[in-house]
CSV table of C-alpha atoms and ligand atoms in Angstrom, one decimal:
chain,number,residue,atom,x,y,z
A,11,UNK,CA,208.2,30.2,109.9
A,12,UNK,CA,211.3,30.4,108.5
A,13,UNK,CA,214.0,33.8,108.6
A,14,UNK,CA,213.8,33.2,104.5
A,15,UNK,CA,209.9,33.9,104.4
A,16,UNK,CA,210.0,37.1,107.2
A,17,UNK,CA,212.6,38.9,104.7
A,18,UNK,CA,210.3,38.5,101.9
A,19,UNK,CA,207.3,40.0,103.7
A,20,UNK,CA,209.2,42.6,105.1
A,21,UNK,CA,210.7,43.9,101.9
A,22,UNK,CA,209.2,46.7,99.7
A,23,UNK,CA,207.9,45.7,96.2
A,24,UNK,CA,210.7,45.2,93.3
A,25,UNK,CA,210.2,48.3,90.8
A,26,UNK,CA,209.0,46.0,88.3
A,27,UNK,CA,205.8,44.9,90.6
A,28,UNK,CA,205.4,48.3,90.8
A,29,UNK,CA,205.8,50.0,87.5
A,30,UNK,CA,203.8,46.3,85.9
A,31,UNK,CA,200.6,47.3,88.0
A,32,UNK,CA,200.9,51.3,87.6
A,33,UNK,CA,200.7,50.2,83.8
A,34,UNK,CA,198.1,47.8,84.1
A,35,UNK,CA,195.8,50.6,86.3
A,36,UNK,CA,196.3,52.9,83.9
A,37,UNK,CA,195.4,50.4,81.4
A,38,UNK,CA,191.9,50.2,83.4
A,39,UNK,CA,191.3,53.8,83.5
A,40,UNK,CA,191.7,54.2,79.9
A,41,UNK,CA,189.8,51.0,79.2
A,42,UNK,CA,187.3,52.5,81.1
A,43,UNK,CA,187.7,56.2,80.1
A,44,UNK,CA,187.3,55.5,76.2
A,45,UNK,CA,183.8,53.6,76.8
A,46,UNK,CA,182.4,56.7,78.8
A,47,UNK,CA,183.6,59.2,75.9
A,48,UNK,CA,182.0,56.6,73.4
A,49,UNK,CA,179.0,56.4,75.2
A,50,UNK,CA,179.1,60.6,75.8
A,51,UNK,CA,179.4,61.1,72.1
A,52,UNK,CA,176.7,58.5,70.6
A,53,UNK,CA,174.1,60.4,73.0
A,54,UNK,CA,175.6,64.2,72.6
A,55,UNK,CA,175.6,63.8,68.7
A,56,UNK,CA,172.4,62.2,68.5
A,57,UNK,CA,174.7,59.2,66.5
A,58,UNK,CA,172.8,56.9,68.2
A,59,UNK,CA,169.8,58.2,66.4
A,60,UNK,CA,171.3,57.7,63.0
A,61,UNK,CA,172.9,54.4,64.3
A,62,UNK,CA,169.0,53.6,65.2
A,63,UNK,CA,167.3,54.6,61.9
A,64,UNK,CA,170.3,52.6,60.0
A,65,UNK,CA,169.6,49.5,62.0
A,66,UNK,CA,165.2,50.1,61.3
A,67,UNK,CA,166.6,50.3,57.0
A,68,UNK,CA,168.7,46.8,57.6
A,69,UNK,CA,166.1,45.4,59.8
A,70,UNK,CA,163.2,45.7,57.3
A,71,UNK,CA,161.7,47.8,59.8
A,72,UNK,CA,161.0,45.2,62.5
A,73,UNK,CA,161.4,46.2,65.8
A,74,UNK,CA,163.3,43.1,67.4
A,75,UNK,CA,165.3,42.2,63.8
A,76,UNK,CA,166.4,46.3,64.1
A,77,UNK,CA,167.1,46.0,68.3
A,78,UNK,CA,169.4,42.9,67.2
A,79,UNK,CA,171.5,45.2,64.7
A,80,UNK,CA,171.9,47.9,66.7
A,81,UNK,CA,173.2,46.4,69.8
A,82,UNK,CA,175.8,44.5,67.3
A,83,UNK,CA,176.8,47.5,65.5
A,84,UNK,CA,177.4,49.1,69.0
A,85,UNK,CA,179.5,46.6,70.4
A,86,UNK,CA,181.3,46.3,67.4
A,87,UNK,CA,182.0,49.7,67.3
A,88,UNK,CA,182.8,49.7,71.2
A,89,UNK,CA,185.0,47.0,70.6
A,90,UNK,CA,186.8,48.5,67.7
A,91,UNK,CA,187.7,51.6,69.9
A,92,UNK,CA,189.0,49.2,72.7
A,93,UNK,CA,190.8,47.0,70.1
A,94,UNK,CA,194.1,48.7,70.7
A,95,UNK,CA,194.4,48.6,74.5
A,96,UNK,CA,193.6,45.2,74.5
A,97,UNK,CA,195.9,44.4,72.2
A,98,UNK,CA,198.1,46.7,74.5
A,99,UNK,CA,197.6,44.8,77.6
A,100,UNK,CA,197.9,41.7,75.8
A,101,UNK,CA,201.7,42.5,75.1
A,102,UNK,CA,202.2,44.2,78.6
A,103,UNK,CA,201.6,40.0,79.7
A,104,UNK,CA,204.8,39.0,77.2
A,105,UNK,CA,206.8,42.1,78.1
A,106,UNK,CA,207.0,41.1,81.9
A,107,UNK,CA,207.0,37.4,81.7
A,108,UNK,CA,203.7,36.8,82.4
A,109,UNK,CA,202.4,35.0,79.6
A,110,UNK,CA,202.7,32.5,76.9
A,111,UNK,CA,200.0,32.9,74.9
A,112,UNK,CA,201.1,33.1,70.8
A,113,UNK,CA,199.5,36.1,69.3
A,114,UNK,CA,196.9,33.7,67.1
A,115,UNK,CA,195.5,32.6,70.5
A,116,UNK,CA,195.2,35.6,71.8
A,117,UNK,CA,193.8,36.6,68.3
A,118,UNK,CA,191.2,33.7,68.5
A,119,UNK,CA,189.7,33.9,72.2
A,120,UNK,CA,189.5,37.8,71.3
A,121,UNK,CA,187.2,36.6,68.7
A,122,UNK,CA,185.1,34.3,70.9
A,123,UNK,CA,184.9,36.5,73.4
A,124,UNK,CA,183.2,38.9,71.2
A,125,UNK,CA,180.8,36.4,69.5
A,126,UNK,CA,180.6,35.4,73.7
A,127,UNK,CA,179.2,39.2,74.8
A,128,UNK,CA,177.6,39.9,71.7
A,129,UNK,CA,174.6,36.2,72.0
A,130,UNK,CA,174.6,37.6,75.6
A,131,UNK,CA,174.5,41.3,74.7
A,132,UNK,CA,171.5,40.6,72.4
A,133,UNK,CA,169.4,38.1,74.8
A,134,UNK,CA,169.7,40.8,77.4
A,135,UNK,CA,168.4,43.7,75.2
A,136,UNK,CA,165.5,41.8,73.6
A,137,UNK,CA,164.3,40.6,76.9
A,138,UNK,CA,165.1,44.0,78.5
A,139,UNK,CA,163.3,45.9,75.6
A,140,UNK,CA,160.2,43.4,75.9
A,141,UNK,CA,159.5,44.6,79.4
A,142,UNK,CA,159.9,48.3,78.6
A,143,UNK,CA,157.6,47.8,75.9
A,144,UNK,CA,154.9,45.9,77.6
A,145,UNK,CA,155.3,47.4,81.1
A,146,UNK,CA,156.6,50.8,81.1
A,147,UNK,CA,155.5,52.0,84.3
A,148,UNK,CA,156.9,48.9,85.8
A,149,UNK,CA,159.8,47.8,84.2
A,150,UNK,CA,162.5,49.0,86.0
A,151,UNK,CA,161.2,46.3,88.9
A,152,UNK,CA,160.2,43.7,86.4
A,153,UNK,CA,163.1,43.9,84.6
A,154,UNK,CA,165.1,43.7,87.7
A,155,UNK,CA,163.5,40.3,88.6
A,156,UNK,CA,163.9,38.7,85.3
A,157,UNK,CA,168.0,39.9,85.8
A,158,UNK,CA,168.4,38.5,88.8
A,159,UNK,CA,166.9,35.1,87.8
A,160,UNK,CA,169.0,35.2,84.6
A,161,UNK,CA,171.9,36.1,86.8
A,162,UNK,CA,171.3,33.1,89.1
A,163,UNK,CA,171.3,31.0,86.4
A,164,UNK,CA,174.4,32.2,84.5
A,165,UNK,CA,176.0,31.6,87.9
A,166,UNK,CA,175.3,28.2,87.8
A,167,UNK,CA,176.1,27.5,84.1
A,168,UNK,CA,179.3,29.4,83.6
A,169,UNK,CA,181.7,26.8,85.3
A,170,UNK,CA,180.0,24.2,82.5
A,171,UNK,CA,178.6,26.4,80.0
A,172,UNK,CA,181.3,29.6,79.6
A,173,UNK,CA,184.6,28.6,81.3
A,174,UNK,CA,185.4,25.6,78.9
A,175,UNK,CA,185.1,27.9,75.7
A,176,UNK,CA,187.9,29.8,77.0
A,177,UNK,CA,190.3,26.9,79.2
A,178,UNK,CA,190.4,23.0,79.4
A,179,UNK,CA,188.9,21.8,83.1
A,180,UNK,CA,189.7,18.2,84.5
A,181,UNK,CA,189.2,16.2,87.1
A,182,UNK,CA,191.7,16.3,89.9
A,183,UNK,CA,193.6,13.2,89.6
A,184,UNK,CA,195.9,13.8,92.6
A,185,UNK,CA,195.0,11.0,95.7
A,186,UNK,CA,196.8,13.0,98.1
A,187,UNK,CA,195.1,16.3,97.4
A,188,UNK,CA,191.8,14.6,97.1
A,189,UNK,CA,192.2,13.2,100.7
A,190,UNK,CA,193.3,16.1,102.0
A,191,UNK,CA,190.3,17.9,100.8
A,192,UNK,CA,187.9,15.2,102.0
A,193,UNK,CA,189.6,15.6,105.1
A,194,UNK,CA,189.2,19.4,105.1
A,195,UNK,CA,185.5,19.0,104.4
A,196,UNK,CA,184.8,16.5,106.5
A,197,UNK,CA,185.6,18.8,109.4
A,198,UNK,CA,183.7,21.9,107.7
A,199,UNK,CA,180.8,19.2,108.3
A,200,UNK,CA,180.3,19.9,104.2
A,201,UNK,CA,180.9,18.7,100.7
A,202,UNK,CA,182.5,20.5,97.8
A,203,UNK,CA,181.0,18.5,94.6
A,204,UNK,CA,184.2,18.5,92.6
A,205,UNK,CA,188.1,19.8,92.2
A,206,UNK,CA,189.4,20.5,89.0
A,207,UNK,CA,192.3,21.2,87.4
A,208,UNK,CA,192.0,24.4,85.3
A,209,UNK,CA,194.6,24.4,82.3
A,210,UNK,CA,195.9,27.5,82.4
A,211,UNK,CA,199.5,26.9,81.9
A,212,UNK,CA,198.7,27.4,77.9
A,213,UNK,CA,198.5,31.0,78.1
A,214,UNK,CA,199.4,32.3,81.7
A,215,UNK,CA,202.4,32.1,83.9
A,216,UNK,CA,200.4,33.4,86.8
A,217,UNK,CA,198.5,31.1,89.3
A,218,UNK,CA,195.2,30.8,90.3
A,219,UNK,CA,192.5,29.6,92.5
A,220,UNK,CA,188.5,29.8,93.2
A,221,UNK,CA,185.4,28.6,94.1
A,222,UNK,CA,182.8,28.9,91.2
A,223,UNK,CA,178.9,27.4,90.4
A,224,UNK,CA,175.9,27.2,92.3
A,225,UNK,CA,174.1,24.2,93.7
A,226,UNK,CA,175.1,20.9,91.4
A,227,UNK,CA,178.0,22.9,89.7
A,228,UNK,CA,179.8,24.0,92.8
A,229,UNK,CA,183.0,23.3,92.4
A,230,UNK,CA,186.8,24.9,93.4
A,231,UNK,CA,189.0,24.8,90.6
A,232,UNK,CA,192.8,24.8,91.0
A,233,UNK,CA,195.3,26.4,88.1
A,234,UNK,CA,198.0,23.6,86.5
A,235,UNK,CA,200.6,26.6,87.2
A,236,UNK,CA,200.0,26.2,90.8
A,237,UNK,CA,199.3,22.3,91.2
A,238,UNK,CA,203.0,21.7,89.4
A,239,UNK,CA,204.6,24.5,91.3
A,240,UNK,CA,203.3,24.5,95.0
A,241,UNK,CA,204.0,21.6,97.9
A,242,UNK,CA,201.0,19.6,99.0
A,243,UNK,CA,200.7,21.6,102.0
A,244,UNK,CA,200.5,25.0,100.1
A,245,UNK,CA,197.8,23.9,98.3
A,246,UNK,CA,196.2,22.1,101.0
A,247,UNK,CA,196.1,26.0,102.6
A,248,UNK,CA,194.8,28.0,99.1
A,249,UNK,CA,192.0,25.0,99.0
A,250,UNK,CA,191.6,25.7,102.7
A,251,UNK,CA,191.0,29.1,101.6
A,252,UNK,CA,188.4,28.2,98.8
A,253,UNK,CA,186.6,26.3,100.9
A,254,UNK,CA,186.2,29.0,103.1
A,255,UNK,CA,184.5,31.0,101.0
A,256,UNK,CA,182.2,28.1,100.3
A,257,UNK,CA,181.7,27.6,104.6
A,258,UNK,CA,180.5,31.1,104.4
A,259,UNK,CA,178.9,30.9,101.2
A,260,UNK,CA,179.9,33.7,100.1
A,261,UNK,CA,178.6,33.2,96.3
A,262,UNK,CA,175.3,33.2,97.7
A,263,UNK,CA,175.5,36.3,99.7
A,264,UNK,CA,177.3,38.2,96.7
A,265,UNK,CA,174.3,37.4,94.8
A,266,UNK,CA,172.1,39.1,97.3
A,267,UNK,CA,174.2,42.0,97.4
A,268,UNK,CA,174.5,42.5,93.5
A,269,UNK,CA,170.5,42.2,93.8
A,270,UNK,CA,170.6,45.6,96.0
A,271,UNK,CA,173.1,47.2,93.4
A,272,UNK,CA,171.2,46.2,90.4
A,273,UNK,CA,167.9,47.0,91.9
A,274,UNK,CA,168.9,50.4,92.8
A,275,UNK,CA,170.6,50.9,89.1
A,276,UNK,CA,167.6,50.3,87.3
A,277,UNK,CA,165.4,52.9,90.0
A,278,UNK,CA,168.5,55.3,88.6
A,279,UNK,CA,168.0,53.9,85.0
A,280,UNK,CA,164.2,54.6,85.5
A,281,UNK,CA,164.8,58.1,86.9
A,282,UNK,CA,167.6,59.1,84.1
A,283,UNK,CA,165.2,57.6,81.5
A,284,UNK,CA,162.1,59.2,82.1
A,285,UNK,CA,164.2,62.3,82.6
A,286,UNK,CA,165.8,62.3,79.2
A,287,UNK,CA,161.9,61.4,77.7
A,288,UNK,CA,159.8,63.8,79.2
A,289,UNK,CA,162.3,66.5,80.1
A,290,UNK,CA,164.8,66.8,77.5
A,291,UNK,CA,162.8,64.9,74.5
A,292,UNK,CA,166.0,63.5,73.5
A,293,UNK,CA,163.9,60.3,72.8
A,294,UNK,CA,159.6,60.1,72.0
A,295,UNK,CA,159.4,56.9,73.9
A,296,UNK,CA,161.2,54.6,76.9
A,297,UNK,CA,161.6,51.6,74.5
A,298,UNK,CA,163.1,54.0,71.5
A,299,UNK,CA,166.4,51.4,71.7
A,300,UNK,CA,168.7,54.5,70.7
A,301,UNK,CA,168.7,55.1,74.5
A,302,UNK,CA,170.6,52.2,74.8
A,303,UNK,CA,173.9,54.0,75.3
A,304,UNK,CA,172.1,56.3,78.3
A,305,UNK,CA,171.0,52.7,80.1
A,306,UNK,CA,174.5,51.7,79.7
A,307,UNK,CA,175.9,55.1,80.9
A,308,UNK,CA,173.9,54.6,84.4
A,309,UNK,CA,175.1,51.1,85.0
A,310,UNK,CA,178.5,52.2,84.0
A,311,UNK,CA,178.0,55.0,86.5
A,312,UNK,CA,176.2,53.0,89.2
A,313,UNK,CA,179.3,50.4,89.5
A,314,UNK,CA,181.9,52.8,89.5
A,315,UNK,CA,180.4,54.8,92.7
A,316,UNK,CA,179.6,51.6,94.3
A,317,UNK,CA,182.7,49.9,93.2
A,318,UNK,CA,184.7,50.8,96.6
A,319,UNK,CA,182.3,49.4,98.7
A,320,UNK,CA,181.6,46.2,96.6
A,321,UNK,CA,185.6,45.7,96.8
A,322,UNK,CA,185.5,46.5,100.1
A,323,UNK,CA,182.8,43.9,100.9
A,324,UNK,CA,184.7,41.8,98.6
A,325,UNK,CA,188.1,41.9,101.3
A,326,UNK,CA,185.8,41.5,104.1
A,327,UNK,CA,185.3,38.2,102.4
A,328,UNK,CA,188.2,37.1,101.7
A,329,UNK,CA,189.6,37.8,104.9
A,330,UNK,CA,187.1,35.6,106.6
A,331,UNK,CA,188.0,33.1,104.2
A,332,UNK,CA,191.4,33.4,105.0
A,333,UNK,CA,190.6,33.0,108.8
A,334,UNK,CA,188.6,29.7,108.1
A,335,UNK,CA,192.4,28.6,106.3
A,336,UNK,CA,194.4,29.0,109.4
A,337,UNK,CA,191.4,27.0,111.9
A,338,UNK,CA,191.3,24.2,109.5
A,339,UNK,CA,195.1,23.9,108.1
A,340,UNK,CA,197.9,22.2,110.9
A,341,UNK,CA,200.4,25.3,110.4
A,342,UNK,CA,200.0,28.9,109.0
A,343,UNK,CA,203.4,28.4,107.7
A,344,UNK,CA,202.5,26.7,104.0
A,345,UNK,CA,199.8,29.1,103.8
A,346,UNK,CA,202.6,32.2,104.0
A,347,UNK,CA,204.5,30.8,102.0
A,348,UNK,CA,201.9,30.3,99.2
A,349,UNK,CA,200.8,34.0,99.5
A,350,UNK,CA,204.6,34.8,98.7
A,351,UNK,CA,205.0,32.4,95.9
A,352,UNK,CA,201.9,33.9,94.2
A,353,UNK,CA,203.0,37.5,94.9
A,354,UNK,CA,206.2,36.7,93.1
A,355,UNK,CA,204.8,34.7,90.6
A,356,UNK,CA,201.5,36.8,89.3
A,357,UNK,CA,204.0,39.9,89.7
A,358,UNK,CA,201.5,41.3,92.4
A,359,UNK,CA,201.7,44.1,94.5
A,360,UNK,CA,202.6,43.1,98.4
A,361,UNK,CA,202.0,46.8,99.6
A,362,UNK,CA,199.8,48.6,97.2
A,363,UNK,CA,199.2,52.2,98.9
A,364,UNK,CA,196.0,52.5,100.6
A,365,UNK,CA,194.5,54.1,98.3
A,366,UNK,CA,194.7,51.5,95.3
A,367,UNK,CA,193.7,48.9,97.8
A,368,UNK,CA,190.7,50.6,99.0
A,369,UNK,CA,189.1,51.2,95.3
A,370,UNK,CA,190.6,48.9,93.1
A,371,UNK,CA,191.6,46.0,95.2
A,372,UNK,CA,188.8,42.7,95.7
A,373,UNK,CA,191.5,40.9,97.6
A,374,UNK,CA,193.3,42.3,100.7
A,375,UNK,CA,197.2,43.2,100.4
A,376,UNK,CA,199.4,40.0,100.4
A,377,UNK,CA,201.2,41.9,103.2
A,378,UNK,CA,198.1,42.5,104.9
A,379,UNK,CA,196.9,38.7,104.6
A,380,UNK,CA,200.9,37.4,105.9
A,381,UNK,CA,200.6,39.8,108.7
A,382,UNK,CA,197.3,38.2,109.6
A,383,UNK,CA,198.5,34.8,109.3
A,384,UNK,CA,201.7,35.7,111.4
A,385,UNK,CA,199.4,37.2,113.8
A,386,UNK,CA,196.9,34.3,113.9
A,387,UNK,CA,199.9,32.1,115.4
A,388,UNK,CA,201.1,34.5,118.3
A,389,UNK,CA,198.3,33.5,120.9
A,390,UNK,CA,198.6,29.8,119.8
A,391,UNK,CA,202.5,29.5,120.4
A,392,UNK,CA,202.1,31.7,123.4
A,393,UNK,CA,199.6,28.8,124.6
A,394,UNK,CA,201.6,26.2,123.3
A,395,UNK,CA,205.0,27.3,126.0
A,396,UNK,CA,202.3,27.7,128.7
A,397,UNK,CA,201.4,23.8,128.3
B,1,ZN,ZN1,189.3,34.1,98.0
């Protein structure tokens, strides 16, 4: 490792790092903050009554035709209130650098994105609200079985299905890499199906890596903006890293633990539901769809208790990922460097405080994940000098 590389890793973060993701933190909380009042005041008011009975006049009456409206005219109305922080965060990218997107794009995959969550939004409702309807005693654990299946599936379908209505994917064309890869896999004793090269460059600065799909659409795809700006052996140590998580198979296991979380938030939803029916006769029945906001409330709730731990869990991962990078890679020393190139280049914080790490964090501290890497070669050069 070079003196260059230990003065990076040693120095604090520049004030703009800093003050970039204090904004963009805050920009969370009051992302997340507005939703919970929105939610608070639909239930409170009893506007989601009147949001129900409009939806029933529209709807003709019908039951699914009048579920379909209301969960549109609640997401458009959710997404009107978040319009302006997103519009906010959108121009917190251009003010530090970190994106090139023209405000049309931006303007456009806002727009898809909507129309994205809203054929999703409505398929989950209408399947949700079937069960409640048919199997109220049972459809908190019904429910959660059909999820997890649908889950599964969106899994597997996203890296074909949802990714390419938002960014152009290719084939890697680079030989080198390829081999290198092959190489890396053959001595995993495994096969990756595919490597692709994810156009980001259009409207990011920042660089990016992962592993996505299930099964035949497993696949590790690799951002432009770090296939142009990173040596061979850099990337040789993120894919390294990638296919780490696929050795472990760590898509797999995060399934099985968003099983346990959803599981236990629909018990809650059950609970909170039955609760607000029989109790507080703020609705006459479980599948009255003007309790929609109260379901949401609970996942809303669920996720943010749980979200430390699932983060946590998350680190564990990728720290085990990172250990499979420096068995598999010749030298530590690309894979430092990369970590310090996308530190600098995604604006990120090397030493958040331990606090932001442990509950907003899914990856660990670029400091952390250099000091580990340093650390991985001390017993190796100490046995090298022995020989
Ligand atoms: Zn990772």
């Amino acid at each position: 490792m070079s003196a260059a590389e230990v003065t990076i890793t040693g120095q604090p973060d520049t004030p703009e790092a800093q003050r970039y993701n204090r904004i963009r933190r805050w920009l969370g909380i009051a992302d997340f903050a507005s939703g919970f009042a929105l939610l608070i005041v639909l239930l409170l008011t009893q506007w989601t009554g009147s949001l129900r009975d409009l939806a029933y006049r529209a709807g003709f009456q019908n039951y699914t035709v009048a579920l379909v409206l209301y969960v549109v005219m609640f997401m458009m109305i959710a997404k009107l209130i978040g319009m302006g922080l997103d519009f906010y965060g959108f121009r917190l990218e251009h003010s530090f650098h970190l994106s090139n997107q023209k405000l049309r794009g931006w303007i456009w995959d806002q727009v898809k994105g909507f129309l994205v969550s809203v054929v999703l939004g409505t398929i989950v409702a209408i399947v949700l609200y079937s069960i409640i309807r048919e199997f109220s005693e049972h459809w908190w654990l019904i429910s959660w079985a059909v999820f997890l299946g649908l889950f599964i599936l969106m899994a597997q379908i996203a890296p074909v299905v949802l990714f390419p209505i938002f960014y152009k994917f290719e084939p890697l064309q680079n030989d080198d890499l390829k081999k290198r890869l092959v190489n890396l896999s053959e001595r995993a004793g495994t096969k990756v199906r595919g490597v692709y090269k994810w156009h980001l460059s259009e409207k990011s600065k920042k660089a990016n890596a992962a592993l996505t799909g299930l099964g035949n659409t497993r696949r590790i795809i690799l951002a432009d903006t770090l296939l142009d700006n990173y040596s061979p052996e850099e990337i040789e140590a993120v894919l390294a890293h990638e296919l780490g998580h696929h050795v472990h198979k760590h898509i797999l296991k995060s399934i099985g633990v968003q099983a346990g979380v959803t599981l236990l938030g629909f018990w809650t939803a059950d609970f909170v539901l039955h609760y607000a029916v029989d109790r507080l006769h703020m609705f006459e029945t479980l599948s009255d769809f003007a309790n929609m906001p109260l379901l949401v409330l609970v996942a809303t709730l669920v996720s943010l208790l749980l979200m430390p731990a699932l983060n946590a869990y998350s680190r564990f991962n990728e720290r085990q990922a990172d250990r499979y990078a420096f068995r598999s890679i010749p030298s530590v020393t690309p894979f430092i460097s990369s970590m310090n190139k996308l530190a600098s280049q995604n604006l990120a914080e090397r030493k958040p405080s331990r606090f932001v790490e442990w509950f907003f964090h899914s990856h660990p501290a670029i400091s952390r994940r250099v000091e580990a890497a340093e650390a991985w070669t001390k017993p190796q050069a100490a046995a090298a000098s022995h020989s």
